[in-house]
Amino acid sequence: MEPTLTPDGYRPRVADSAIAEALARMPAVVIEGPRGCGKTWAARNAARSEVLLDGDVDARTLAVVAPHLVLEGSEPRLLDEWQLAPEIWNQVRHACDETHRRGRFILTGSAVPPDDHTRHSGAGRMARVRLRPMSLFETGESTGEVSLGALLGGERIAAQQPDANLEDLVDAICRGGWPRHIDVPARTAERSLDDYLGEICRTDISAVDGVRRDPAAVRRLLASLGRNVATTASFTTLADDAIGLRPLNRTTAMEYLRSLERLFIVEDVPPWPAHLRSRTAVRGAAKRHFADPSLAAAAMGAGSTRLLRDLRVLGFLFESLVVRDLRVYSQVNDATVYHYRDGAKLEVDVIVQTRDGTWLAAEVKLGGPNAVEGAARSLQRLRDKVDVDRVGPPAKLAVITATGYAYDRPDGITVLPITSLGP
């Protein structure tokens, strides 16, 4: 399925509606996300004028000596990569205070600047929208025939089998949802992503907070995180796994990961705050994920051929792909993505819960009858444990696979491929 382009060549994003809604209710909108995920293009799609601080040295200088001049222009006015001239934050805040007009400014940022306290003063003036790498629906690799909204609404599901096969999905994992990689071969994207991670290790992670980091140690930690993606690996486990001539300790691993979070490179999935009928303890560790599964593959040096030979590793990366797409689709459904794990060794890969408490649970499996049956049993166990008097029954229990048809089983559990899913 080819994505629909606007007349000026823009590929619409699921988050476009969230950006428009935020502009309609607030004076300023901050679009945040990893470098290269398409923030500038998404912001330009909504803006009427712009100043690009990333590529314009004069504009950055002006932002220091006369920041009010940078704000002048047709509104909404885009201030791209604002964190490169952090002085502009307070100028935007003051401009928002001077008039209560909505939709005045759009700020984009690929990093949280060191003086994070300045950001808190945006309360009541600025809305934030997270832009992630493109989902399969946005790149045209999913038909979107089954919507997350329909699943949350408890609707019956039936859809034809998409054309995509497992090899296509592996290529999508290695290429990632980066706009610049949509039309390039997976192998070319893999080399580009290796360069991307190299820049993070050499430059970005030190620049984000002004603290010099060891590039080799950061690279080892990224590889460790790739090997432990979609798990609840602790800081100690990640540090011990980052094998090298110089050991990495837990504290250093924790500091590096916090910096990577500020660059929006890693985005863990929090545990679901469930209410259970039983006394079983719910485990509180987050699941480790990159912003895009391609970063995990690149960090491990794993290409398409290797992943097709190692289905265990592929399974974890496939789960990370599903998590990325569900996060994109959840944003427009006013929902959050969690995972579930308890002391009785029951794990469920994904819980999606809306602000009003509606929830669904999903297991992620590459496919196969035995895997689907095992996933269905885990979902049924979770349903039996949850205190439905407090959280309500699940809107859906689903097994998300790599390929196949989308359908409801006789027991009510939905089976669907990720290439049928959309917002």
Short mmCIF file of C-alpha atoms in Angstrom, two decimals:
data_model
loop_
_atom_site.label_atom_id
_atom_site.label_comp_id
_atom_site.label_asym_id
_atom_site.label_seq_id
_atom_site.Cartn_x
_atom_site.Cartn_y
_atom_site.Cartn_z
CA MET A 1 0.00 0.00 0.00
CA GLU A 2 1.47 3.36 -1.06
CA PRO A 3 1.06 6.26 1.40
CA THR A 4 -1.02 9.21 0.24
CA LEU A 5 0.96 12.40 -0.33
CA THR A 6 -0.31 15.96 -0.07
CA PRO A 7 0.09 18.19 -3.15
CA ASP A 8 3.40 19.54 -1.80
CA GLY A 9 4.79 16.03 -1.24
CA TYR A 10 4.23 15.82 2.52
CA ARG A 11 3.48 12.38 3.92
CA PRO A 12 0.68 12.89 6.46
CA ARG A 13 1.44 11.78 10.00
CA VAL A 14 -0.92 10.29 12.55
CA ALA A 15 0.22 13.03 14.95
CA ASP A 16 -0.94 15.80 12.58
CA SER A 17 -4.35 15.84 14.25
CA ALA A 18 -2.74 16.06 17.70
CA ILE A 19 -0.66 19.04 16.53
CA ALA A 20 -3.73 20.76 15.07
CA GLU A 21 -5.74 20.14 18.23
CA ALA A 22 -2.95 21.49 20.43
CA LEU A 23 -2.65 24.65 18.31
CA ALA A 24 -6.40 25.17 18.60
CA ARG A 25 -6.29 25.24 22.40
CA MET A 26 -2.84 26.62 23.35
CA PRO A 27 -0.66 29.58 22.33
CA ALA A 28 2.37 27.35 21.62
CA VAL A 29 3.06 23.72 20.78
CA VAL A 30 6.35 21.89 21.36
CA ILE A 31 6.93 18.94 19.01
CA GLU A 32 9.54 16.61 20.49
CA GLY A 33 11.17 13.47 19.18
CA PRO A 34 14.44 11.93 18.00
CA ARG A 35 16.50 13.63 15.33
CA GLY A 36 15.41 12.57 11.86
CA CYS A 37 11.86 11.46 12.71
CA GLY A 38 10.23 14.22 10.64
CA LYS A 39 9.50 16.94 13.20
CA THR A 40 10.43 19.81 10.90
CA TRP A 41 8.19 18.61 8.07
CA ALA A 42 5.28 17.94 10.42
CA ALA A 43 5.69 21.41 11.92
CA ARG A 44 5.99 23.05 8.49
CA ASN A 45 2.74 21.38 7.52
CA ALA A 46 1.01 23.40 10.26
CA ALA A 47 3.13 26.60 10.24
CA ARG A 48 2.83 29.79 8.18
CA SER A 49 6.39 31.08 8.75
CA GLU A 50 9.62 29.63 10.11
CA VAL A 51 13.12 30.13 11.42
CA LEU A 52 15.45 27.12 11.26
CA LEU A 53 17.90 27.45 14.15
CA ASP A 54 19.69 24.20 13.28
CA GLY A 55 21.09 25.48 9.98
CA ASP A 56 21.11 29.26 10.42
CA VAL A 57 23.98 30.62 12.53
CA ASP A 58 22.74 34.19 12.12
CA ALA A 59 19.33 33.22 13.47
CA ARG A 60 20.94 31.64 16.54
CA THR A 61 22.96 34.80 17.12
CA LEU A 62 19.84 36.93 16.76
CA ALA A 63 18.06 34.69 19.25
CA VAL A 64 20.68 35.73 21.83
CA VAL A 65 21.00 39.46 21.13
CA ALA A 66 17.44 40.28 20.02
CA PRO A 67 15.26 37.19 20.57
CA HIS A 68 12.00 39.12 20.11
CA LEU A 69 12.89 39.62 16.43
CA VAL A 70 13.09 35.86 15.89
CA LEU A 71 9.47 35.57 16.97
CA GLU A 72 8.18 38.01 14.36
CA GLY A 73 6.36 36.44 11.42
CA SER A 74 3.09 34.96 10.28
CA GLU A 75 1.53 32.64 12.85
CA PRO A 76 1.80 29.83 13.66
CA ARG A 77 5.55 30.54 13.49
CA LEU A 78 7.93 27.58 13.53
CA LEU A 79 11.05 27.80 15.72
CA ASP A 80 12.93 24.69 14.61
CA GLU A 81 15.38 23.01 17.05
CA TRP A 82 14.74 25.68 19.68
CA GLN A 83 17.06 24.02 22.21
CA LEU A 84 20.04 25.31 20.17
CA ALA A 85 19.04 28.79 21.35
CA PRO A 86 17.46 28.05 24.74
CA GLU A 87 17.16 31.78 25.51
CA ILE A 88 14.20 31.83 23.16
CA TRP A 89 12.10 29.72 25.53
CA ASN A 90 11.37 32.54 27.94
CA GLN A 91 10.75 34.94 25.05
CA VAL A 92 8.06 32.60 23.74
CA ARG A 93 6.62 32.29 27.22
CA HIS A 94 6.43 36.07 27.62
CA ALA A 95 4.90 36.47 24.16
CA CYS A 96 2.23 33.93 25.09
CA ASP A 97 1.49 35.90 28.26
CA GLU A 98 1.07 39.16 26.37
CA THR A 99 -1.85 37.84 24.36
CA HIS A 100 -4.13 34.89 24.82
CA ARG A 101 -4.22 34.12 21.09
CA ARG A 102 -4.03 30.42 20.36
CA GLY A 103 -1.80 28.80 17.78
CA ARG A 104 1.02 31.36 17.80
CA PHE A 105 4.19 29.25 17.90
CA ILE A 106 5.45 25.78 17.06
CA LEU A 107 8.74 24.74 18.63
CA THR A 108 10.53 21.56 17.61
CA GLY A 109 13.30 19.90 19.60
CA SER A 110 15.48 16.79 19.34
CA ALA A 111 16.78 17.07 22.88
CA VAL A 112 15.82 18.30 26.32
CA PRO A 113 18.32 21.10 27.11
CA PRO A 114 20.41 21.05 30.32
CA ASP A 115 18.49 23.91 31.95
CA ASP A 116 15.37 21.79 32.15
CA HIS A 117 13.85 24.11 34.79
CA THR A 118 13.03 26.65 32.05
CA ARG A 119 10.63 24.17 30.47
CA HIS A 120 8.38 23.98 33.51
CA SER A 121 7.41 27.63 33.09
CA GLY A 122 5.58 26.67 29.91
CA ALA A 123 2.70 25.25 31.93
CA GLY A 124 -0.60 26.68 30.79
CA ARG A 125 1.00 28.19 27.70
CA MET A 126 2.52 25.30 25.79
CA ALA A 127 1.28 21.87 24.81
CA ARG A 128 3.67 19.03 23.99
CA VAL A 129 3.28 16.52 21.18
CA ARG A 130 5.65 13.55 20.85
CA LEU A 131 6.54 12.67 17.27
CA ARG A 132 7.98 9.22 16.82
CA PRO A 133 9.42 7.53 13.74
CA MET A 134 6.74 6.60 11.22
CA SER A 135 4.45 3.65 11.84
CA LEU A 136 3.81 0.99 9.20
CA PHE A 137 0.50 2.70 8.46
CA GLU A 138 2.27 6.00 7.78
CA THR A 139 4.89 4.41 5.51
CA GLY A 140 2.21 2.50 3.59
CA GLU A 141 3.34 -0.92 4.85
CA SER A 142 0.10 -1.48 6.79
CA THR A 143 -3.36 -1.33 5.26
CA GLY A 144 -4.83 0.17 8.45
CA GLU A 145 -7.95 -1.93 7.83
CA VAL A 146 -8.20 -2.64 11.56
CA SER A 147 -8.03 0.49 13.72
CA LEU A 148 -6.85 0.69 17.30
CA GLY A 149 -9.95 2.80 17.92
CA ALA A 150 -12.14 -0.09 16.77
CA LEU A 151 -10.31 -2.50 19.07
CA LEU A 152 -10.74 -0.15 22.02
CA GLY A 153 -14.40 0.13 21.07
CA GLY A 154 -14.76 -3.64 21.29
CA GLU A 155 -15.85 -3.98 17.67
CA ARG A 156 -15.80 -7.30 15.84
CA ILE A 157 -12.77 -7.71 13.61
CA ALA A 158 -12.32 -9.29 10.17
CA ALA A 159 -9.80 -8.32 7.48
CA GLN A 160 -8.09 -9.83 4.47
CA GLN A 161 -4.50 -10.99 4.64
CA PRO A 162 -2.15 -8.16 3.59
CA ASP A 163 0.46 -8.73 0.90
CA ALA A 164 3.42 -8.22 3.26
CA ASN A 165 5.40 -11.32 4.24
CA LEU A 166 7.93 -11.96 7.01
CA GLU A 167 10.86 -10.85 4.87
CA ASP A 168 9.11 -7.53 4.23
CA LEU A 169 8.63 -7.01 7.96
CA VAL A 170 12.27 -7.79 8.71
CA ASP A 171 13.27 -5.19 6.14
CA ALA A 172 10.85 -2.73 7.80
CA ILE A 173 12.47 -3.42 11.18
CA CYS A 174 15.99 -2.83 9.84
CA ARG A 175 15.01 0.24 7.79
CA GLY A 176 12.88 1.75 10.54
CA GLY A 177 10.28 4.47 10.39
CA TRP A 178 12.66 7.26 9.43
CA PRO A 179 11.21 9.40 6.61
CA ARG A 180 14.52 9.55 4.76
CA HIS A 181 14.68 5.74 4.62
CA ILE A 182 11.23 5.00 3.22
CA ASP A 183 12.36 4.55 -0.38
CA VAL A 184 15.85 3.14 0.17
CA PRO A 185 16.94 -0.53 0.41
CA ALA A 186 17.21 -1.94 3.92
CA ARG A 187 20.97 -2.42 3.56
CA THR A 188 21.48 1.27 2.71
CA ALA A 189 19.35 2.27 5.70
CA GLU A 190 21.38 -0.02 7.97
CA ARG A 191 24.60 1.79 7.06
CA SER A 192 22.94 5.16 7.59
CA LEU A 193 21.67 4.09 11.00
CA ASP A 194 25.15 2.95 11.99
CA ASP A 195 26.35 6.48 11.20
CA TYR A 196 23.39 7.89 13.15
CA LEU A 197 24.35 5.94 16.27
CA GLY A 198 27.98 6.98 15.79
CA GLU A 199 26.99 10.65 15.91
CA ILE A 200 24.94 10.05 19.05
CA CYS A 201 27.94 8.43 20.73
CA ARG A 202 30.52 10.99 19.58
CA THR A 203 28.58 14.24 19.81
CA ASP A 204 24.91 14.26 20.78
CA ILE A 205 25.09 12.49 24.13
CA SER A 206 27.79 14.88 25.39
CA ALA A 207 26.12 17.98 23.96
CA VAL A 208 22.72 17.26 25.52
CA ASP A 209 23.89 18.06 29.05
CA GLY A 210 27.41 19.40 28.57
CA VAL A 211 29.03 16.36 30.21
CA ARG A 212 31.75 14.56 28.26
CA ARG A 213 30.85 10.92 27.65
CA ASP A 214 33.07 8.06 26.51
CA PRO A 215 31.89 7.29 22.93
CA ALA A 216 33.12 3.69 23.05
CA ALA A 217 31.34 3.05 26.33
CA VAL A 218 28.12 4.61 25.01
CA ARG A 219 28.32 2.38 21.93
CA ARG A 220 28.76 -0.71 24.11
CA LEU A 221 25.77 0.30 26.21
CA LEU A 222 23.64 0.79 23.08
CA ALA A 223 24.62 -2.71 21.92
CA SER A 224 23.70 -4.07 25.35
CA LEU A 225 20.37 -2.30 25.19
CA GLY A 226 19.81 -3.79 21.73
CA ARG A 227 20.46 -7.29 23.06
CA ASN A 228 18.03 -6.64 25.92
CA VAL A 229 15.32 -4.81 24.01
CA ALA A 230 11.74 -5.65 25.02
CA THR A 231 12.96 -7.00 28.39
CA THR A 232 12.97 -5.57 31.92
CA ALA A 233 16.77 -5.68 32.13
CA SER A 234 18.10 -3.68 35.09
CA PHE A 235 20.80 -1.02 34.93
CA THR A 236 23.20 -3.56 36.47
CA THR A 237 22.36 -6.15 33.81
CA LEU A 238 22.87 -3.63 31.02
CA ALA A 239 26.19 -2.50 32.50
CA ASP A 240 27.47 -6.06 32.99
CA ASP A 241 26.46 -6.92 29.42
CA ALA A 242 28.30 -3.89 27.96
CA ILE A 243 31.49 -5.89 27.62
CA GLY A 244 34.70 -3.97 26.92
CA LEU A 245 38.24 -3.28 28.06
CA ARG A 246 36.95 -0.79 30.61
CA PRO A 247 34.04 -2.08 32.75
CA LEU A 248 30.84 -0.08 32.86
CA ASN A 249 29.24 0.29 36.27
CA ARG A 250 25.56 0.61 37.13
CA THR A 251 25.71 4.34 37.90
CA THR A 252 27.38 5.17 34.60
CA ALA A 253 24.89 3.03 32.68
CA MET A 254 22.03 4.82 34.42
CA GLU A 255 23.49 8.27 33.60
CA TYR A 256 24.04 7.35 29.95
CA LEU A 257 20.51 6.01 29.60
CA ARG A 258 19.05 9.16 31.13
CA SER A 259 20.93 11.21 28.54
CA LEU A 260 19.66 8.93 25.77
CA GLU A 261 16.14 9.51 27.06
CA ARG A 262 16.72 13.26 26.80
CA LEU A 263 17.68 12.69 23.16
CA PHE A 264 14.44 10.68 22.70
CA ILE A 265 16.53 7.70 21.53
CA VAL A 266 15.25 5.32 24.18
CA GLU A 267 11.66 5.21 25.43
CA ASP A 268 10.84 2.54 27.98
CA VAL A 269 7.36 1.05 28.42
CA PRO A 270 6.10 1.50 32.00
CA PRO A 271 4.35 -1.28 33.95
CA TRP A 272 0.56 -1.22 33.99
CA PRO A 273 -0.80 -0.09 37.37
CA ALA A 274 -3.28 -2.96 37.49
CA HIS A 275 -5.88 -3.79 40.13
CA LEU A 276 -6.02 -7.56 40.71
CA ARG A 277 -8.44 -9.88 42.45
CA SER A 278 -5.56 -11.90 43.88
CA ARG A 279 -2.68 -10.92 46.16
CA THR A 280 -0.17 -11.52 43.38
CA ALA A 281 2.47 -8.79 43.34
CA VAL A 282 2.72 -6.72 40.17
CA ARG A 283 6.33 -6.18 39.12
CA GLY A 284 7.26 -2.53 38.66
CA ALA A 285 10.16 -2.62 36.19
CA ALA A 286 9.86 -0.87 32.85
CA LYS A 287 10.50 -2.65 29.56
CA ARG A 288 13.48 -1.42 27.56
CA HIS A 289 12.81 -0.03 24.09
CA PHE A 290 14.43 2.27 21.57
CA ALA A 291 12.34 4.91 19.83
CA ASP A 292 12.50 2.66 16.77
CA PRO A 293 13.43 -1.04 16.44
CA SER A 294 15.91 -0.20 13.69
CA LEU A 295 18.14 1.41 16.33
CA ALA A 296 18.23 -1.85 18.30
CA ALA A 297 19.13 -3.80 15.16
CA ALA A 298 21.81 -1.26 14.21
CA ALA A 299 23.24 -1.23 17.74
CA MET A 300 23.70 -5.01 17.54
CA GLY A 301 24.95 -4.93 13.95
CA ALA A 302 22.07 -7.23 12.99
CA GLY A 303 20.85 -7.03 9.39
CA SER A 304 17.95 -8.71 7.65
CA THR A 305 19.81 -11.93 6.83
CA ARG A 306 21.01 -12.45 10.39
CA LEU A 307 17.59 -11.74 11.90
CA LEU A 308 15.88 -14.27 9.64
CA ARG A 309 18.31 -16.87 11.00
CA ASP A 310 17.71 -15.92 14.64
CA LEU A 311 13.97 -15.96 15.31
CA ARG A 312 14.45 -15.40 19.05
CA VAL A 313 16.15 -12.03 18.53
CA LEU A 314 13.72 -11.23 15.71
CA GLY A 315 10.82 -11.87 18.10
CA PHE A 316 12.06 -9.18 20.52
CA LEU A 317 12.60 -6.68 17.70
CA PHE A 318 9.16 -7.47 16.28
CA GLU A 319 7.66 -6.70 19.69
CA SER A 320 9.51 -3.39 19.67
CA LEU A 321 8.08 -2.62 16.21
CA VAL A 322 4.56 -3.30 17.47
CA VAL A 323 5.15 -1.11 20.54
CA ARG A 324 6.34 1.75 18.32
CA ASP A 325 3.24 1.54 16.13
CA LEU A 326 0.85 1.20 19.06
CA ARG A 327 2.38 4.30 20.65
CA VAL A 328 1.79 6.24 17.43
CA TYR A 329 -1.82 5.03 17.18
CA SER A 330 -2.48 5.48 20.90
CA GLN A 331 -1.67 9.18 20.74
CA VAL A 332 -4.80 9.95 18.68
CA ASN A 333 -6.89 7.63 20.85
CA ASP A 334 -5.90 9.45 24.05
CA ALA A 335 -4.26 6.28 25.31
CA THR A 336 -0.99 5.09 26.85
CA VAL A 337 1.00 1.90 26.22
CA TYR A 338 2.04 -0.27 29.19
CA HIS A 339 3.18 -3.84 29.81
CA TYR A 340 2.19 -6.35 32.50
CA ARG A 341 4.36 -8.67 34.60
CA ASP A 342 3.64 -10.21 37.98
CA GLY A 343 5.23 -12.42 40.61
CA ALA A 344 3.41 -15.50 39.31
CA LYS A 345 5.46 -15.28 36.09
CA LEU A 346 2.58 -14.04 34.00
CA GLU A 347 3.68 -11.54 31.37
CA VAL A 348 1.59 -9.72 28.78
CA ASP A 349 3.48 -7.71 26.21
CA VAL A 350 1.17 -4.73 25.77
CA ILE A 351 -1.64 -3.01 27.64
CA VAL A 352 -3.25 0.00 25.94
CA GLN A 353 -5.36 2.12 28.28
CA THR A 354 -7.27 5.29 27.44
CA ARG A 355 -7.64 8.27 29.72
CA ASP A 356 -11.18 7.17 30.62
CA GLY A 357 -9.95 3.72 31.69
CA THR A 358 -10.91 1.64 28.65
CA TRP A 359 -8.21 -0.97 28.12
CA LEU A 360 -7.08 -3.81 25.92
CA ALA A 361 -4.33 -6.38 26.29
CA ALA A 362 -2.19 -7.82 23.50
CA GLU A 363 0.46 -10.47 23.13
CA VAL A 364 2.96 -10.10 20.27
CA LYS A 365 4.01 -13.22 18.35
CA LEU A 366 5.69 -13.73 15.00
CA GLY A 367 3.06 -16.38 14.26
CA GLY A 368 2.33 -20.10 14.27
CA PRO A 369 -0.61 -21.98 15.85
CA ASN A 370 1.28 -23.00 18.99
CA ALA A 371 2.52 -19.47 19.64
CA VAL A 372 -0.96 -18.02 19.15
CA GLU A 373 -2.49 -20.60 21.51
CA GLY A 374 0.08 -19.86 24.18
CA ALA A 375 -0.53 -16.15 23.82
CA ALA A 376 -4.29 -16.68 24.11
CA ARG A 377 -3.82 -18.59 27.37
CA SER A 378 -1.73 -15.75 28.83
CA LEU A 379 -4.41 -13.22 27.88
CA GLN A 380 -7.13 -15.35 29.47
CA ARG A 381 -5.09 -15.66 32.67
CA LEU A 382 -4.72 -11.89 32.81
CA ARG A 383 -8.46 -11.40 32.26
CA ASP A 384 -9.19 -13.76 35.13
CA LYS A 385 -6.79 -11.91 37.46
CA VAL A 386 -7.94 -8.36 36.85
CA ASP A 387 -10.49 -6.87 39.22
CA VAL A 388 -13.09 -5.89 36.62
CA ASP A 389 -15.21 -4.19 39.28
CA ARG A 390 -12.46 -1.58 39.55
CA VAL A 391 -10.99 -1.37 36.02
CA GLY A 392 -13.77 -2.87 33.91
CA PRO A 393 -13.49 -5.81 31.51
CA PRO A 394 -11.01 -5.58 28.62
CA ALA A 395 -12.38 -4.04 25.43
CA LYS A 396 -10.28 -6.58 23.54
CA LEU A 397 -7.77 -9.33 24.06
CA ALA A 398 -5.59 -9.63 20.98
CA VAL A 399 -2.67 -11.55 19.56
CA ILE A 400 -0.69 -9.38 17.14
CA THR A 401 1.20 -11.41 14.56
CA ALA A 402 3.56 -10.76 11.66
CA THR A 403 1.32 -12.09 8.89
CA GLY A 404 -2.08 -13.65 8.27
CA TYR A 405 -5.75 -12.68 8.41
CA ALA A 406 -7.43 -10.57 11.07
CA TYR A 407 -10.31 -12.35 12.81
CA ASP A 408 -12.09 -12.97 16.11
CA ARG A 409 -11.72 -16.47 17.53
CA PRO A 410 -14.72 -18.26 19.05
CA ASP A 411 -13.34 -17.46 22.53
CA GLY A 412 -13.45 -13.73 21.67
CA ILE A 413 -9.70 -13.25 21.32
CA THR A 414 -8.72 -11.28 18.22
CA VAL A 415 -5.82 -12.35 16.02
CA LEU A 416 -4.46 -9.75 13.62
CA PRO A 417 -1.25 -8.96 11.75
CA ILE A 418 0.56 -5.71 12.46
CA THR A 419 0.28 -4.94 8.72
CA SER A 420 -3.52 -4.62 9.12
CA LEU A 421 -3.36 -2.23 12.08
CA GLY A 422 -3.84 1.53 11.99
CA PRO A 423 -4.99 4.34 14.26
#
